[in-house]
Amino acid sequence: MAHYLSLNRADFLFVPAQEQFGISEPHAIQVMIYSTGFRSSPQIESSVEDIAFYFHAQPEITAPSSNSQVAVENIMIAHLSQACTFPKRVIIEGATYILHGERLPCELVKELVLKHGEENVKIADDKWIFEFIPKRGMKKL
């Protein structure tokens, strides 16, 4: 079953060890996807239109499937495999959205201990915050 990252809520993305990318141990990365303006003013609720746009784009952005590239997961894998040289800011453009991503230090690194079965899961040193911007002028969903 696919796991989707919710809008306007912090979550963790689990990345198993992937030797082919130089990731020798499993990681958990804190990820947040905010609607436009929510990060600076959390008391402002997302519009129904923003929520509908996110719902439509959510599988492409956050959930793996056999026939789609997963924008956020691909960024996390690239970041873990190239931590020193990976940019602190990224822009991802989909058919109906734009994501502005920023990498920041994760304060939870020293406070949390995670396991996957008996295996320790390393908390990534950085978290990612994305701003979800629907492309206006698209056909109504």
Coordinates of C-alpha atoms in Angstrom, one line a residue:
M1 CA 0.0 0.0 0.0
A2 CA 1.3 3.4 -1.0
H3 CA 2.0 6.0 1.7
Y4 CA 1.3 9.6 0.8
L5 CA 2.9 12.6 2.4
S6 CA 0.1 14.9 3.7
L7 CA -0.1 18.6 3.0
N8 CA 0.8 21.0 5.8
R9 CA 2.1 18.2 8.1
A10 CA 5.6 17.0 9.1
D11 CA 6.3 13.4 8.2
F12 CA 9.2 11.0 7.8
L13 CA 10.2 9.3 4.6
F14 CA 12.0 6.0 5.0
V15 CA 14.8 5.2 2.6
P16 CA 16.2 1.7 2.9
A17 CA 19.9 1.0 2.4
Q18 CA 20.7 1.2 -1.3
E19 CA 24.2 0.2 -2.0
Q20 CA 24.0 1.1 -5.7
F21 CA 23.6 4.8 -4.6
G22 CA 26.2 4.6 -1.8
I23 CA 23.5 4.6 1.0
S24 CA 24.9 1.8 3.3
E25 CA 22.2 2.1 6.0
P26 CA 18.5 2.8 6.2
H27 CA 17.6 6.5 6.8
A28 CA 14.5 8.4 7.9
I29 CA 14.3 12.0 6.5
Q30 CA 11.9 14.6 7.9
V31 CA 9.8 16.0 5.1
M32 CA 7.2 18.7 5.1
I33 CA 5.1 19.9 2.2
Y34 CA 3.3 23.1 2.8
S35 CA 0.7 24.9 0.7
T36 CA 1.6 28.5 -0.3
G37 CA 1.7 30.8 2.6
F38 CA 1.1 28.1 5.3
R39 CA 4.7 28.0 6.6
S40 CA 4.7 31.8 7.4
S41 CA 1.1 31.9 8.6
P42 CA 0.0 28.4 9.9
Q43 CA -3.3 29.9 11.1
I44 CA -4.3 30.4 7.4
E45 CA -6.0 27.3 6.1
S46 CA -5.4 26.0 2.6
S47 CA -8.0 26.8 0.0
V48 CA -10.2 24.0 -1.3
E49 CA -8.6 24.6 -4.7
D50 CA -5.1 24.1 -3.3
I51 CA -6.2 20.9 -1.5
A52 CA -7.8 19.6 -4.7
F53 CA -4.6 20.4 -6.8
Y54 CA -2.4 18.6 -4.1
F55 CA -4.7 15.6 -4.0
H56 CA -4.4 15.3 -7.8
A57 CA -0.6 15.7 -7.8
Q58 CA 0.1 13.7 -4.6
P59 CA 0.9 10.3 -6.2
E60 CA 3.4 11.9 -8.5
I61 CA 5.0 13.8 -5.6
T62 CA 5.1 11.3 -2.8
A63 CA 4.0 7.7 -3.5
P64 CA 5.9 5.1 -5.5
S65 CA 4.2 3.3 -8.2
S66 CA 5.5 1.1 -11.1
N67 CA 4.9 3.7 -13.7
S68 CA 5.8 7.1 -12.2
Q69 CA 8.8 8.9 -11.0
V70 CA 8.4 10.1 -7.4
A71 CA 9.6 13.6 -7.1
V72 CA 10.3 13.8 -3.4
E73 CA 11.7 10.3 -3.0
N74 CA 14.2 10.9 -5.8
I75 CA 15.4 14.1 -4.2
M76 CA 15.9 12.3 -0.9
I77 CA 17.9 9.5 -2.5
A78 CA 20.0 12.0 -4.4
H79 CA 20.6 14.0 -1.2
L80 CA 21.7 11.0 0.8
S81 CA 24.0 9.8 -1.9
Q82 CA 25.6 13.2 -2.5
A83 CA 25.1 14.9 0.9
C84 CA 28.2 17.2 0.6
T85 CA 27.5 18.4 -2.9
F86 CA 23.7 18.3 -3.1
P87 CA 22.1 21.8 -3.4
K88 CA 20.3 23.3 -0.4
R89 CA 17.4 24.4 -2.7
V90 CA 15.6 22.7 -5.5
I91 CA 12.7 23.4 -7.8
I92 CA 10.6 20.5 -9.1
E93 CA 8.1 21.2 -11.8
G94 CA 5.3 18.8 -12.5
A95 CA 2.4 19.0 -15.0
T96 CA 0.1 20.7 -12.5
Y97 CA 2.4 22.0 -9.7
I98 CA 5.8 23.5 -8.7
L99 CA 7.6 22.4 -5.6
H100 CA 10.2 24.7 -4.1
G101 CA 12.4 22.6 -1.7
E102 CA 14.8 23.8 0.9
R103 CA 17.2 21.6 3.0
L104 CA 17.7 22.7 6.6
P105 CA 19.4 21.1 9.7
C106 CA 17.1 18.6 11.5
E107 CA 16.9 19.2 15.2
L108 CA 15.5 15.7 15.9
V109 CA 18.7 13.9 15.0
K110 CA 19.9 13.7 18.6
E111 CA 16.5 13.2 20.2
L112 CA 15.0 10.3 18.3
V113 CA 15.9 6.6 17.9
L114 CA 14.2 4.7 15.2
K115 CA 14.3 1.0 14.2
H116 CA 13.0 -1.0 11.3
G117 CA 12.6 -4.4 12.9
E118 CA 15.9 -5.0 14.7
E119 CA 17.8 -2.7 12.4
N120 CA 18.7 0.8 13.5
V121 CA 17.5 3.6 11.2
K122 CA 19.6 6.7 11.0
I123 CA 17.8 10.1 11.2
A124 CA 19.2 12.3 8.4
D125 CA 21.1 15.3 9.5
D126 CA 18.9 17.5 7.3
K127 CA 15.2 17.8 6.8
W128 CA 13.4 19.0 3.7
I129 CA 10.7 21.6 3.5
F130 CA 8.7 22.0 0.3
E131 CA 6.3 24.7 -0.8
F132 CA 3.5 23.3 -3.0
I133 CA 2.4 25.8 -5.7
P134 CA -0.5 24.8 -7.9
K135 CA -0.2 25.9 -11.5
R136 CA -3.2 28.2 -12.0
G137 CA -5.0 28.2 -15.3
M138 CA -5.0 24.5 -15.6
K139 CA -8.3 22.8 -16.4
K140 CA -10.5 22.3 -13.4
L141 CA -9.9 18.9 -11.7

